[in-house]
Short mmCIF file of C-alpha atoms (C1' of nucleotides) in Angstrom, two decimals:
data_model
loop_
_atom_site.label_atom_id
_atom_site.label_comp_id
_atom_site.label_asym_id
_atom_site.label_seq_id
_atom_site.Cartn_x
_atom_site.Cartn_y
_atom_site.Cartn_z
CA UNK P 1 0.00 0.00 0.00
CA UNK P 2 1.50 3.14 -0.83
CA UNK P 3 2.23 5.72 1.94
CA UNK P 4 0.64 8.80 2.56
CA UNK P 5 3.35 10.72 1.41
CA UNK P 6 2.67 9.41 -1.69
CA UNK P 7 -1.07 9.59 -1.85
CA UNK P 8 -1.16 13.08 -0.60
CA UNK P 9 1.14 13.91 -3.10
CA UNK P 10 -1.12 11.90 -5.96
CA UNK P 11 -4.11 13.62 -4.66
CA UNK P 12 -2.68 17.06 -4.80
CA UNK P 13 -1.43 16.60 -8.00
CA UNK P 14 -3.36 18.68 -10.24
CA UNK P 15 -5.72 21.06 -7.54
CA UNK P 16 -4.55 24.89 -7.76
CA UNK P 17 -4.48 24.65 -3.40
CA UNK P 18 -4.42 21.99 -0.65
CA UNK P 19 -4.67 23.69 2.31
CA UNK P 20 -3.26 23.57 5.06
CA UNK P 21 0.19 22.26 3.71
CA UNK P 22 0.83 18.99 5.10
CA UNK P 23 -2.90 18.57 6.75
CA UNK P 24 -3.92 16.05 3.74
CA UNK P 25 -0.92 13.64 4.59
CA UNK P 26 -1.67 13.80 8.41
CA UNK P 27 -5.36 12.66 7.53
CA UNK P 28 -4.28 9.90 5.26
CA UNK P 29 -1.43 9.18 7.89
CA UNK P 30 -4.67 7.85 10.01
CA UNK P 31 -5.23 5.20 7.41
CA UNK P 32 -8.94 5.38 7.80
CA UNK P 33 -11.59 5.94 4.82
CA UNK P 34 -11.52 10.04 4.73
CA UNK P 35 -15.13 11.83 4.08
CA UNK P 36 -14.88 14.24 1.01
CA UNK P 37 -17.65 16.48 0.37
CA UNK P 38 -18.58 17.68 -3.09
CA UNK P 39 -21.89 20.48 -2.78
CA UNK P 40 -24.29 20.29 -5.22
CA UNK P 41 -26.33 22.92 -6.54
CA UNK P 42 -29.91 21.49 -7.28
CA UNK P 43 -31.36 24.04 -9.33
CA UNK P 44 -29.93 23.57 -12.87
CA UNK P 45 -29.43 19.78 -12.66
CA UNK P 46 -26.81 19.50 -15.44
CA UNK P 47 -23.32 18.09 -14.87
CA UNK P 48 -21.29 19.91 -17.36
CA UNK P 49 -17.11 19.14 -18.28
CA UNK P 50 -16.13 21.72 -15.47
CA UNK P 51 -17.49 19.61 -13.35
CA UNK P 52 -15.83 16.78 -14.44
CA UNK P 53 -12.72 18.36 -13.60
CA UNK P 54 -13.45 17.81 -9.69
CA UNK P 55 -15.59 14.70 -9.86
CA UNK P 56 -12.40 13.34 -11.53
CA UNK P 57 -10.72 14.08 -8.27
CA UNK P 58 -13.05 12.64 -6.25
CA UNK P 59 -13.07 10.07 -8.08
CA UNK P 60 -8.81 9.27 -7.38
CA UNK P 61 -9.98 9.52 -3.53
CA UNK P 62 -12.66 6.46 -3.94
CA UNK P 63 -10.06 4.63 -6.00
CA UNK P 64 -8.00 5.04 -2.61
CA UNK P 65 -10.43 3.45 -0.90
CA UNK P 66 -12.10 7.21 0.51
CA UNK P 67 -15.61 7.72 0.58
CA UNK P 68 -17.30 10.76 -1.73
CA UNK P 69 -20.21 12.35 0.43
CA UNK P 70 -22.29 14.51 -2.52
CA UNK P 71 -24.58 16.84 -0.71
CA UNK P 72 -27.59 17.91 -2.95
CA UNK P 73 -28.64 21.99 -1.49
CA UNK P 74 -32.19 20.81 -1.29
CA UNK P 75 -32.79 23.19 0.97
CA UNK P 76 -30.90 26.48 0.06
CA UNK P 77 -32.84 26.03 -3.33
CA UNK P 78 -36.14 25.67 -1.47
CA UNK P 79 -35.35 28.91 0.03
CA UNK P 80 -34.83 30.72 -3.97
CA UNK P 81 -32.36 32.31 -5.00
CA UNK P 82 -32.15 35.94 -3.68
CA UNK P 83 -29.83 37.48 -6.06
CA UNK P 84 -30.50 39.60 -8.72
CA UNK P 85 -33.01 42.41 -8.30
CA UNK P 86 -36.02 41.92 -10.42
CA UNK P 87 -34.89 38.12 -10.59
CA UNK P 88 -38.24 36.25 -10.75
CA UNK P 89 -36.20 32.90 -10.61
CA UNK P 90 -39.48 30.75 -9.53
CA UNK P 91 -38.81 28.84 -6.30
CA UNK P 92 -37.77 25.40 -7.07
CA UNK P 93 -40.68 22.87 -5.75
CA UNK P 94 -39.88 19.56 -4.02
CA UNK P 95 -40.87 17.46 -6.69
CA UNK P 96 -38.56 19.79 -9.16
CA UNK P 97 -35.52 19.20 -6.39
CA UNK P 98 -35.78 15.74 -6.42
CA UNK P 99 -36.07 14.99 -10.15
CA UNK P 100 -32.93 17.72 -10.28
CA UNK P 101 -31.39 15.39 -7.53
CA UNK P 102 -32.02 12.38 -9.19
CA UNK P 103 -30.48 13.49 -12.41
CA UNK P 104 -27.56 15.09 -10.57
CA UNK P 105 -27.00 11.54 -8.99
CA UNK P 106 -27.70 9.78 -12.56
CA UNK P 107 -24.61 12.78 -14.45
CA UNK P 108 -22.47 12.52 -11.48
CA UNK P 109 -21.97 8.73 -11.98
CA UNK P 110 -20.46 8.72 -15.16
CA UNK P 111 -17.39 9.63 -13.07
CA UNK P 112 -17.84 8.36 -9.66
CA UNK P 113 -17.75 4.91 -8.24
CA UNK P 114 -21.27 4.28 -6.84
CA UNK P 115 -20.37 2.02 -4.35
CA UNK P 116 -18.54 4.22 -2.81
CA UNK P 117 -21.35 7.47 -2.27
CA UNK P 118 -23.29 8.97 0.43
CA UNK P 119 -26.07 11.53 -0.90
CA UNK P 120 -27.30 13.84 1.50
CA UNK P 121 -29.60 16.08 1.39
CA UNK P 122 -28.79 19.30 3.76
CA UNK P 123 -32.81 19.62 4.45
CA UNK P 124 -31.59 17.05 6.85
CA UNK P 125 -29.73 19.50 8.93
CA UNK P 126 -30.74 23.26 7.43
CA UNK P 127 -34.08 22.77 8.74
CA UNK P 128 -33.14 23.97 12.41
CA UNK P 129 -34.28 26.42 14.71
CA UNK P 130 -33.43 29.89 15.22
CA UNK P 131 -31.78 29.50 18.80
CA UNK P 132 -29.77 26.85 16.35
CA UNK P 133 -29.10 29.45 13.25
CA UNK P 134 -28.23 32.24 15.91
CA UNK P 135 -25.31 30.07 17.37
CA UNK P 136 -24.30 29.20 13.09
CA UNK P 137 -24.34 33.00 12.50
CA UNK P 138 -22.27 33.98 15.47
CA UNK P 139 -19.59 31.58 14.34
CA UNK P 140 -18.61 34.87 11.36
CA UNK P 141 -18.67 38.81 11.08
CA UNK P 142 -20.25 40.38 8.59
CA UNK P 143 -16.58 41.61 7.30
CA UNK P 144 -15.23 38.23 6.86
CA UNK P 145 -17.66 37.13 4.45
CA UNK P 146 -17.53 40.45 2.84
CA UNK P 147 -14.05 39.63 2.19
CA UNK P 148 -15.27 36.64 -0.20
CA UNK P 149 -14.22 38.03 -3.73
CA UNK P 150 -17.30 38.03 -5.91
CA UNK P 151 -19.53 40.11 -2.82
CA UNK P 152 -16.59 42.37 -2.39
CA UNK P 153 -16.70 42.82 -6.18
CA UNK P 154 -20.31 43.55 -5.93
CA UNK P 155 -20.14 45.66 -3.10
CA UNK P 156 -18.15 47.84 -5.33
CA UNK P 157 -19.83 47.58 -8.02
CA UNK P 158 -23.25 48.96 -6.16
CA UNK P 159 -25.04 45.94 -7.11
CA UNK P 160 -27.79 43.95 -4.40
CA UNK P 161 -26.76 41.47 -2.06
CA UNK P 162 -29.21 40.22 -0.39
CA UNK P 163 -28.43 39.03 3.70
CA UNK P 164 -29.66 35.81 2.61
CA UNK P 165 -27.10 35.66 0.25
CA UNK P 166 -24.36 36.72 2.63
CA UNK P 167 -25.75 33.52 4.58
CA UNK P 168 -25.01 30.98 1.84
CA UNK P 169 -21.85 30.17 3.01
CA UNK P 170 -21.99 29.97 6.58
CA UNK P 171 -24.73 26.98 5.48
CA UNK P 172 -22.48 26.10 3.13
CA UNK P 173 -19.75 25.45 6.19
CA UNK P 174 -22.47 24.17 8.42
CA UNK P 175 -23.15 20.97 5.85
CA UNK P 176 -19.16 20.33 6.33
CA UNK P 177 -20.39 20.39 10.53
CA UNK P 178 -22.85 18.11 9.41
CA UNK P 179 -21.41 15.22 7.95
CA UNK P 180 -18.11 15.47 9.29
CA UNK P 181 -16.21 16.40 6.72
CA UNK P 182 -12.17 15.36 6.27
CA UNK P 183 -12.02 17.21 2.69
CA UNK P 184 -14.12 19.64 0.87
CA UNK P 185 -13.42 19.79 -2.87
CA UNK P 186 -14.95 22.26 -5.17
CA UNK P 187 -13.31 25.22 -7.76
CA UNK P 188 -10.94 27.83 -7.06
CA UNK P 189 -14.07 29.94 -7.06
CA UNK P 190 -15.15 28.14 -3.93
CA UNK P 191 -11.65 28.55 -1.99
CA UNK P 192 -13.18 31.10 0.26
CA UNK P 193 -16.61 29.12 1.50
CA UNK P 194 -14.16 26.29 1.80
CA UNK P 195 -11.96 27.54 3.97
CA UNK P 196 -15.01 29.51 5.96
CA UNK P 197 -16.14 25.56 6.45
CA UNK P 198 -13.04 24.89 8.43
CA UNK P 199 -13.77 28.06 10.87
CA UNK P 200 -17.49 26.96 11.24
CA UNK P 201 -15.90 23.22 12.13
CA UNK P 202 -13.61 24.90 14.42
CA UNK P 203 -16.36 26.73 16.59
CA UNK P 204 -18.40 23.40 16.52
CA UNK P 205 -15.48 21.67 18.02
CA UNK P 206 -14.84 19.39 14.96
CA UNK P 207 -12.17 18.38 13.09
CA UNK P 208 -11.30 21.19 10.35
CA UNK P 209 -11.26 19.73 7.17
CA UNK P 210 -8.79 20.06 4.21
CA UNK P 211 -9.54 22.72 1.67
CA UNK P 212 -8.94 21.09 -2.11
CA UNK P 213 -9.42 23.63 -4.97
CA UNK P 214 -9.30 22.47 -8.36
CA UNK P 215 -8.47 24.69 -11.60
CA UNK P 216 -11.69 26.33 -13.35
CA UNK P 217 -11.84 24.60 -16.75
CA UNK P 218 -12.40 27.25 -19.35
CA UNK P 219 -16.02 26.98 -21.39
CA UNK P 220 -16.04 26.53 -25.15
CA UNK P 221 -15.56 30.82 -25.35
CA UNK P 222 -11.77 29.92 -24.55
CA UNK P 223 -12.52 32.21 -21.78
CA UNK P 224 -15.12 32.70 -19.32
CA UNK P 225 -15.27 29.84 -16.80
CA UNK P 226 -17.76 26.72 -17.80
CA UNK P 227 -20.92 27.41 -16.61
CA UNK P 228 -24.70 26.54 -17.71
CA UNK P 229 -25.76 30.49 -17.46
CA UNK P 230 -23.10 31.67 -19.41
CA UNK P 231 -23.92 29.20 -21.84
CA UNK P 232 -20.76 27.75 -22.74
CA UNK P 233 -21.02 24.67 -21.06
CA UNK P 234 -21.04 21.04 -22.57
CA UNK P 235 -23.19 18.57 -20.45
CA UNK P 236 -22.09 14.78 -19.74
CA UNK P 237 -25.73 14.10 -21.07
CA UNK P 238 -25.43 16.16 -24.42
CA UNK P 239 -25.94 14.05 -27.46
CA UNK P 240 -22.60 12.77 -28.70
CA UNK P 241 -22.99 15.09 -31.92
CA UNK P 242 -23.02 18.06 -29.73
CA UNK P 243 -20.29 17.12 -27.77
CA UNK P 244 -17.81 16.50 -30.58
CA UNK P 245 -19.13 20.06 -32.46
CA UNK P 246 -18.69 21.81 -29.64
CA UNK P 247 -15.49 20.84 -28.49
CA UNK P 248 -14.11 21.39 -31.93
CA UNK P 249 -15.51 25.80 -31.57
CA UNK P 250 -13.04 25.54 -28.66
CA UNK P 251 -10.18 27.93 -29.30
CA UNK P 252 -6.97 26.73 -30.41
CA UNK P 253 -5.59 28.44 -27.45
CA UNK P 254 -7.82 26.74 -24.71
CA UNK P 255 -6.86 22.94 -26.00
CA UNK P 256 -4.03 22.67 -23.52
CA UNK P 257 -6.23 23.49 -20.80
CA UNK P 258 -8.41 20.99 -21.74
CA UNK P 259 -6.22 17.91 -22.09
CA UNK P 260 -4.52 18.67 -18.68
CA UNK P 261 -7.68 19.06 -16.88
CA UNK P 262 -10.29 16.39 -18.75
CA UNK P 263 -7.84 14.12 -19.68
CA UNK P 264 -5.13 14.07 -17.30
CA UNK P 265 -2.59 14.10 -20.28
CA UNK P 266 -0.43 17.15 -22.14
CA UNK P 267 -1.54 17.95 -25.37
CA UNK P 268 -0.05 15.65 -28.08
CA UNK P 269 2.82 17.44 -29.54
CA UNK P 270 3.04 15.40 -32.74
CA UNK P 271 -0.53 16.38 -33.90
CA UNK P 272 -1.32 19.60 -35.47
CA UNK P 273 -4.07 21.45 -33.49
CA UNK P 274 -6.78 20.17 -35.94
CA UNK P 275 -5.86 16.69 -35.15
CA UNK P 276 -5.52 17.21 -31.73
CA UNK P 277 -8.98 18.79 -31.10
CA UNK P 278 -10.46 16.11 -32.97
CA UNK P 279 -8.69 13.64 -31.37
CA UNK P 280 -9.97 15.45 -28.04
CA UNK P 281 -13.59 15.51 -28.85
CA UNK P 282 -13.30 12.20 -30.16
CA UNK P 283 -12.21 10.72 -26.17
CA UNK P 284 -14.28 13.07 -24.58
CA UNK P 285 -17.57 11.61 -26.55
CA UNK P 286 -16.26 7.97 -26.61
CA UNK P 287 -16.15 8.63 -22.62
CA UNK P 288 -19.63 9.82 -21.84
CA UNK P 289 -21.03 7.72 -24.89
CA UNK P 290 -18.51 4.77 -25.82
CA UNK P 291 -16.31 4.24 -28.82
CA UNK P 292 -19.19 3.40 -31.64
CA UNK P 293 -20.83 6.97 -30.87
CA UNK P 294 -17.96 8.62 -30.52
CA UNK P 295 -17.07 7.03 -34.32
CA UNK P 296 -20.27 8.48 -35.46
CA UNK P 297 -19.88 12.01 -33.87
CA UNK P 298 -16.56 12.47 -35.84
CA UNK P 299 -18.49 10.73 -39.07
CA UNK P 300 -21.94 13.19 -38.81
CA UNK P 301 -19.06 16.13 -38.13
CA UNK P 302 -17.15 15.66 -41.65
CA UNK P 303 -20.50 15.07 -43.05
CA UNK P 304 -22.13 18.21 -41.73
CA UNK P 305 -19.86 20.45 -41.26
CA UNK P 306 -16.74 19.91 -43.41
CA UNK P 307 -18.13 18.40 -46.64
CA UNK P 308 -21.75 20.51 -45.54
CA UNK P 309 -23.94 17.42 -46.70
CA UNK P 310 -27.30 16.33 -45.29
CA UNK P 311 -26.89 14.17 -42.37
CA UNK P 312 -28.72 10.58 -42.71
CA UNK P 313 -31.26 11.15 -39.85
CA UNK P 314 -33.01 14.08 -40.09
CA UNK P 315 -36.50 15.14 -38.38
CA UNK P 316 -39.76 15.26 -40.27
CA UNK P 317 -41.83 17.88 -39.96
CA UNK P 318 -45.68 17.59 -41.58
CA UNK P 319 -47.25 20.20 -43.35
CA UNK P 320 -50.97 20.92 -43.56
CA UNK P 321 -52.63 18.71 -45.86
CA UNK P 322 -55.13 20.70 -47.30
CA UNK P 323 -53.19 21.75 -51.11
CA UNK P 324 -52.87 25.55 -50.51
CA UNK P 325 -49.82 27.45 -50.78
CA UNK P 326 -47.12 26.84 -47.54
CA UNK P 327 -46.62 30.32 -45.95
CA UNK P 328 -42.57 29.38 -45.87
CA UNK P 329 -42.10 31.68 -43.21
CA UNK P 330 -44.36 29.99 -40.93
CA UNK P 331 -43.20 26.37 -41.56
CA UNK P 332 -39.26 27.80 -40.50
CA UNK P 333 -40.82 28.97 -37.50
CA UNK P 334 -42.82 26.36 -36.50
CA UNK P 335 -39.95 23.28 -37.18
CA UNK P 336 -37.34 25.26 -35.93
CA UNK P 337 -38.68 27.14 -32.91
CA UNK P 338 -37.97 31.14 -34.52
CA UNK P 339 -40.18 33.87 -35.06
CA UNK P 340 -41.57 34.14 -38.25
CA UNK P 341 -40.24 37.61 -38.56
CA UNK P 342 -36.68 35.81 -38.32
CA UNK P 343 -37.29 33.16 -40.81
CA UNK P 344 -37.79 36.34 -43.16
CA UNK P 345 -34.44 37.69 -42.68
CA UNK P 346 -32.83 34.03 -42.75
CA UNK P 347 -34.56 33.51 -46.05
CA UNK P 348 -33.26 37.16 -47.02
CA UNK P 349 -29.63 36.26 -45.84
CA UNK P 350 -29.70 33.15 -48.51
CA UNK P 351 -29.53 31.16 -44.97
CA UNK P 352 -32.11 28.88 -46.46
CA UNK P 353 -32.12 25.81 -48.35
CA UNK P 354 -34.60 23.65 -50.38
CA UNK P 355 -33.14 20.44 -51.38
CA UNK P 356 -29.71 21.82 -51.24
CA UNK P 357 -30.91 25.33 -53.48
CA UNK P 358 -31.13 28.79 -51.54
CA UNK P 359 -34.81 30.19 -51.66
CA UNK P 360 -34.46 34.25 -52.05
CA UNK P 361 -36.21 36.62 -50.26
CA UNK P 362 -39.52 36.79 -52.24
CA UNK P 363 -40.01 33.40 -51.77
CA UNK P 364 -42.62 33.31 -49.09
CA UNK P 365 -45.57 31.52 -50.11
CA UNK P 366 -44.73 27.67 -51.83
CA UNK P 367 -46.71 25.41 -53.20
CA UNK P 368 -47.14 22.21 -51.64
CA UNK P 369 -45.98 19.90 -53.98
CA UNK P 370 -42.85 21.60 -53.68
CA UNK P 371 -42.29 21.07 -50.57
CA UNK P 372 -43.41 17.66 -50.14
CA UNK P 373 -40.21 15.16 -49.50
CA UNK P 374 -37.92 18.25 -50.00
CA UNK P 375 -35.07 18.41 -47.25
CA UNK P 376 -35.78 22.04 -45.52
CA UNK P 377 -32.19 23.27 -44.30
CA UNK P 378 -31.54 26.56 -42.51
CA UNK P 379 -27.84 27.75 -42.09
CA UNK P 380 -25.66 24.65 -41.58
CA UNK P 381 -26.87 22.86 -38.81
CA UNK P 382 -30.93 22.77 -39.12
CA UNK P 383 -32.66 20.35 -40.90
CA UNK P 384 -36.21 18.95 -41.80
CA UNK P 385 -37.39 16.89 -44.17
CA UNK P 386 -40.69 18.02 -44.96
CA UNK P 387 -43.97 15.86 -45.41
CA UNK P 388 -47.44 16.09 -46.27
CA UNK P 389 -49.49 15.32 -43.20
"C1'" G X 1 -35.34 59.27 10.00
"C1'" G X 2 -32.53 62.91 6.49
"C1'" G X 3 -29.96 63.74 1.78
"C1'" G X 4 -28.30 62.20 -3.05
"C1'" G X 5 -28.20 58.84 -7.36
"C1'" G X 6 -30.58 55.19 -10.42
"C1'" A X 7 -34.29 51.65 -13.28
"C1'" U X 8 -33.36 51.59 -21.37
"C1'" G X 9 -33.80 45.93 -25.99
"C1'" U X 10 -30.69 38.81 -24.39
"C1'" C X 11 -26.72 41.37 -21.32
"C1'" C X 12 -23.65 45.84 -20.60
"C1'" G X 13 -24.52 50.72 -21.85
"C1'" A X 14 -25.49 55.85 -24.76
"C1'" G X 15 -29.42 58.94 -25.19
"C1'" U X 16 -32.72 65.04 -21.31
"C1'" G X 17 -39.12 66.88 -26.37
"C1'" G X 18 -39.15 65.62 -33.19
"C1'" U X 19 -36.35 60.24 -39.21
"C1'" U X 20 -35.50 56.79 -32.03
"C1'" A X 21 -37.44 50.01 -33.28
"C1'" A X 22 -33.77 53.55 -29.94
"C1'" A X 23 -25.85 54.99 -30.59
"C1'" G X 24 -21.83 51.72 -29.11
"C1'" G X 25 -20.10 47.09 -27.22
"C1'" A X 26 -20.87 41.91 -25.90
"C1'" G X 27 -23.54 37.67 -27.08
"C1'" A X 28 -26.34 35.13 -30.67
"C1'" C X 29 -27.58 34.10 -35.66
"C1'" G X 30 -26.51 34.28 -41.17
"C1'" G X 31 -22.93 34.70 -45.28
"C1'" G X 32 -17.74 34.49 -47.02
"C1'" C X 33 -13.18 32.19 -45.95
"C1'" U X 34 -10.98 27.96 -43.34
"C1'" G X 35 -8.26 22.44 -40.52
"C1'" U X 36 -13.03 23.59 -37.14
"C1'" A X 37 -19.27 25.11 -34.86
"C1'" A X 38 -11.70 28.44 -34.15
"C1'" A X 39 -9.51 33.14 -36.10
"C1'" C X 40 -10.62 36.88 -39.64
"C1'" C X 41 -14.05 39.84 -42.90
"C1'" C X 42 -19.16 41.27 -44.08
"C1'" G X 43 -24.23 41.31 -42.63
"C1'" U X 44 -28.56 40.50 -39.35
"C1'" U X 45 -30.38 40.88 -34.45
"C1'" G X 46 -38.90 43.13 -31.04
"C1'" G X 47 -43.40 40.87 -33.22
"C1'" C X 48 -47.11 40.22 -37.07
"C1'" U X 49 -52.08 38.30 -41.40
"C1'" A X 50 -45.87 43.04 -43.87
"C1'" U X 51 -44.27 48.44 -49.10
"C1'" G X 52 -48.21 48.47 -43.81
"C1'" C X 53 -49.55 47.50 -38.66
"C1'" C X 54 -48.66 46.46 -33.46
"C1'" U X 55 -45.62 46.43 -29.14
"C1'" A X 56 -41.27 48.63 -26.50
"C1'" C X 57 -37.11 52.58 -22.64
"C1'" G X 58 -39.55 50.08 -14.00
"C1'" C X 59 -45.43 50.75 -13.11
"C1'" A X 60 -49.85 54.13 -13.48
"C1'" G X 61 -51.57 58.66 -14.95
"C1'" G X 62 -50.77 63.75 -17.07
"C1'" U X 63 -48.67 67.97 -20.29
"C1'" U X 64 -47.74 68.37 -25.77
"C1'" C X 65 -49.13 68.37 -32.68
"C1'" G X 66 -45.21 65.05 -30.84
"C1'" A X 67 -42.16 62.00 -24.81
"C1'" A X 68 -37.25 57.05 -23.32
"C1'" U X 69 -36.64 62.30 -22.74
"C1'" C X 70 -41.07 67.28 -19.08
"C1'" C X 71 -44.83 66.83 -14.66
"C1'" U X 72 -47.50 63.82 -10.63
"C1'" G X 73 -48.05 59.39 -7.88
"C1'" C X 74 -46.24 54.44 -7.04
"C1'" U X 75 -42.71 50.18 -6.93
"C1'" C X 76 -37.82 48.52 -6.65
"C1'" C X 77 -32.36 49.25 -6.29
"C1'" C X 78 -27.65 51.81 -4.85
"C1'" C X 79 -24.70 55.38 -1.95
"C1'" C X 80 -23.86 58.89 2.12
"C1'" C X 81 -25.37 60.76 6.98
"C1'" A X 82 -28.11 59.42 11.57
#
RNA sequence: GGGGGGAUGUCCGAGUGGUUAAAGGAGACGGGCUGUAAACCCGUUGGCUAUGCCUACGCAGGUUCGAAUCCUGCUCCCCCCA
């Protein structure tokens, strides 16, 4: 069995901080299963490639023989989220939170052994009194967590925060009270609530835990952070063609990133950077998907993109059946989900396509038999075939 | 409690009575080009039964031939003082 030394050094590998230096080998030293707590956020239940980055971690620890406690924020979504000002983000309902859960659970396990999980939920322990919150709250000041980066940003930049908000992490810490924490892993973003866990542990008389922050994988921009509301995010669930087309709009520049972080591996130097984000997109689908869809993603991608060909499968989408003329700006709207003021402009851009032939402009009203069979195709990546109900 | 500032399209952000469906930027989309859904260049970017009509600058009224721009009330946000 390999010494802690070693494993703490293994562990550490990759994260951007393990803190406090030398506390991860002095846990391991113990030689007892450590508890490592990933939070989960409930209320946009998609596991995207950032974070892959620290499930991949966790992962290492349960292939040490460590056990991964995933806490699901059941109830911090209950409560809505307070920031924003005129945010309207509708309060989450239980049955919402546990289908979220349950798909968090479902994502997370393409990376995590599931024999070795505990889910919590931290309704099991949020749900306390106020005699119990008052004795939480007293544990920080109000300047410490103003000190956290993105409310002192805020602060500055005049924008809301709400007090609930200023609460988040002290419940945050409290979950690490909760289930007796050993590690906390999350981003670099989360260094701050990580380390307020270990204060909140302290004041509870517990064990502090070890703070692991792992690098913030870049989204498919090349530069903002991966995240679902920024909308540069691939999911662990997204359709294998997806996957592959999206990693290949990844800049050039990010690709490094990418291999160190999802892979594990520097970026081939013997492959040109075409090659090597195809041969990226190619593991990263044959990972989430396996080998035969990950042969298929590259296929439909030289198909559809490079030699700009009609894929084989394509969605049908039935016209009226009653012989008039087919208002074309309707039928782009309705199989494509756009306005029918924006299927105008497409059609006046040349954007689209009947049976492989740009329509123009003027071209609004069809006939029927036209249409019937033809492949409908607007810009590169939509398609319909189109069929006489 | 007192004083000051603010709310504009997906987002950021100009605009203080008259071509303002609203500058500029970001994002997105389309076209060209390409090794790519990258970069770069060009274009588009409220809706509709479409040479016109409707909706839109926090909400509700008002002034005016005409308002995002002026007035009144309301809601919400930020800052300073107490």
């Amino acid at each position: 069995m390999a010494s802690a030394s070693e494993d703490a050094t293994f562990l550490s590998r990759n994260a951007v901080d393990c803190l406090p230096a030398g506390a991860l080998q002095d846990k391991l030293a113990a030689g007892r299963p450590l508890r490592v707590k990933l939070g989960l956020d409930p209320t946009a239940p998609d596991i995207h490639l950032g974070h892959v980055v620290v499930l991949q971690k966790l992962r290492e620890f349960q292939d040490r023989g460590h056990l991964v406690v995933l806490i699901v924020g059941d109830y911090t979504a209950r409560v809505g989220d307070p920031s924003g000002r005129s945010s309207t983000r509708p309060q989450l309902s239980g049955d919402d939170i546990d289908a979220n859960a349950r798909t968090y659970q479902e994502q997370a396990f393409t990376v995590l052994d599931p024999a070795r999980v505990e889910v919590r939920r931290n309704s099991e322990w949020l749900d306390m009194s106020m005699e119990e919150l008052f004795r939480l709250t007293r544990t920080a000041t109000v300047a410490q967590i103003l000190e956290r980066d993105d409310f002192a940003k805020r602060y500055a930049a005049q924008t809301p925060i709400s007090v609930l908000e200023l609460l988040y992490p002290m419940l945050q810490a409290y979950d690490s009270v909760a289930i007796d924490a050993d590690v906390e892993l999350g981003g670099t973003d989360q260094k701050f609530n990580l380390l307020l866990g270990r204060d909140v542990q302290r004041a509870y008389g517990k064990p502090e835990q070890v703070v692991l922050t792992m690098p913030i994988l870049p989204g498919v921009d090349g530069e903002r952070k991966m995240s679902k509301s920024l909308g540069n995010h691939i999911g662990v669930a997204e359709p294998p063609q997806e996957m592959y087309g999206k990693t290949l709009s990844i800049p050039d520049a990010a690709m490094p990133q990418w291999y160190d972080l999802l892979l594990g591996e520097p970026m081939p130097s013997d492959l040109g950077p075409r090659d090597a984000k195809h041969a990226l997109a190619r593991r990263l689908v044959a990972r989430f998907h396996g080998d035969a869809a990950a042969a298929d993603a590259a296929a439909h991608f030289e198909r559809v993109v490079i030699q700009k060909d009609v894929p084989e499968d394509i969605p049908v989408h039935a016209l009226a059946s009653n012989g008039a003329p087919v208002h074309l700006p309707a039928v782009i709207a309705d199989a494509f989900g756009l306005s029918r003021s924006e299927a105008r402009r497409l059609l006046g851009q040349g954007a689209v396509k009947l049976d492989g032939t740009p329509l123009g402009a003027g071209e609004l009203d069809v006939p029927a038999e036209r249409l019937d069979g033809a492949v409908l195709q607007v810009g590169k990546r939509r398609f319909c075939k189109l069929a006489r109900g």
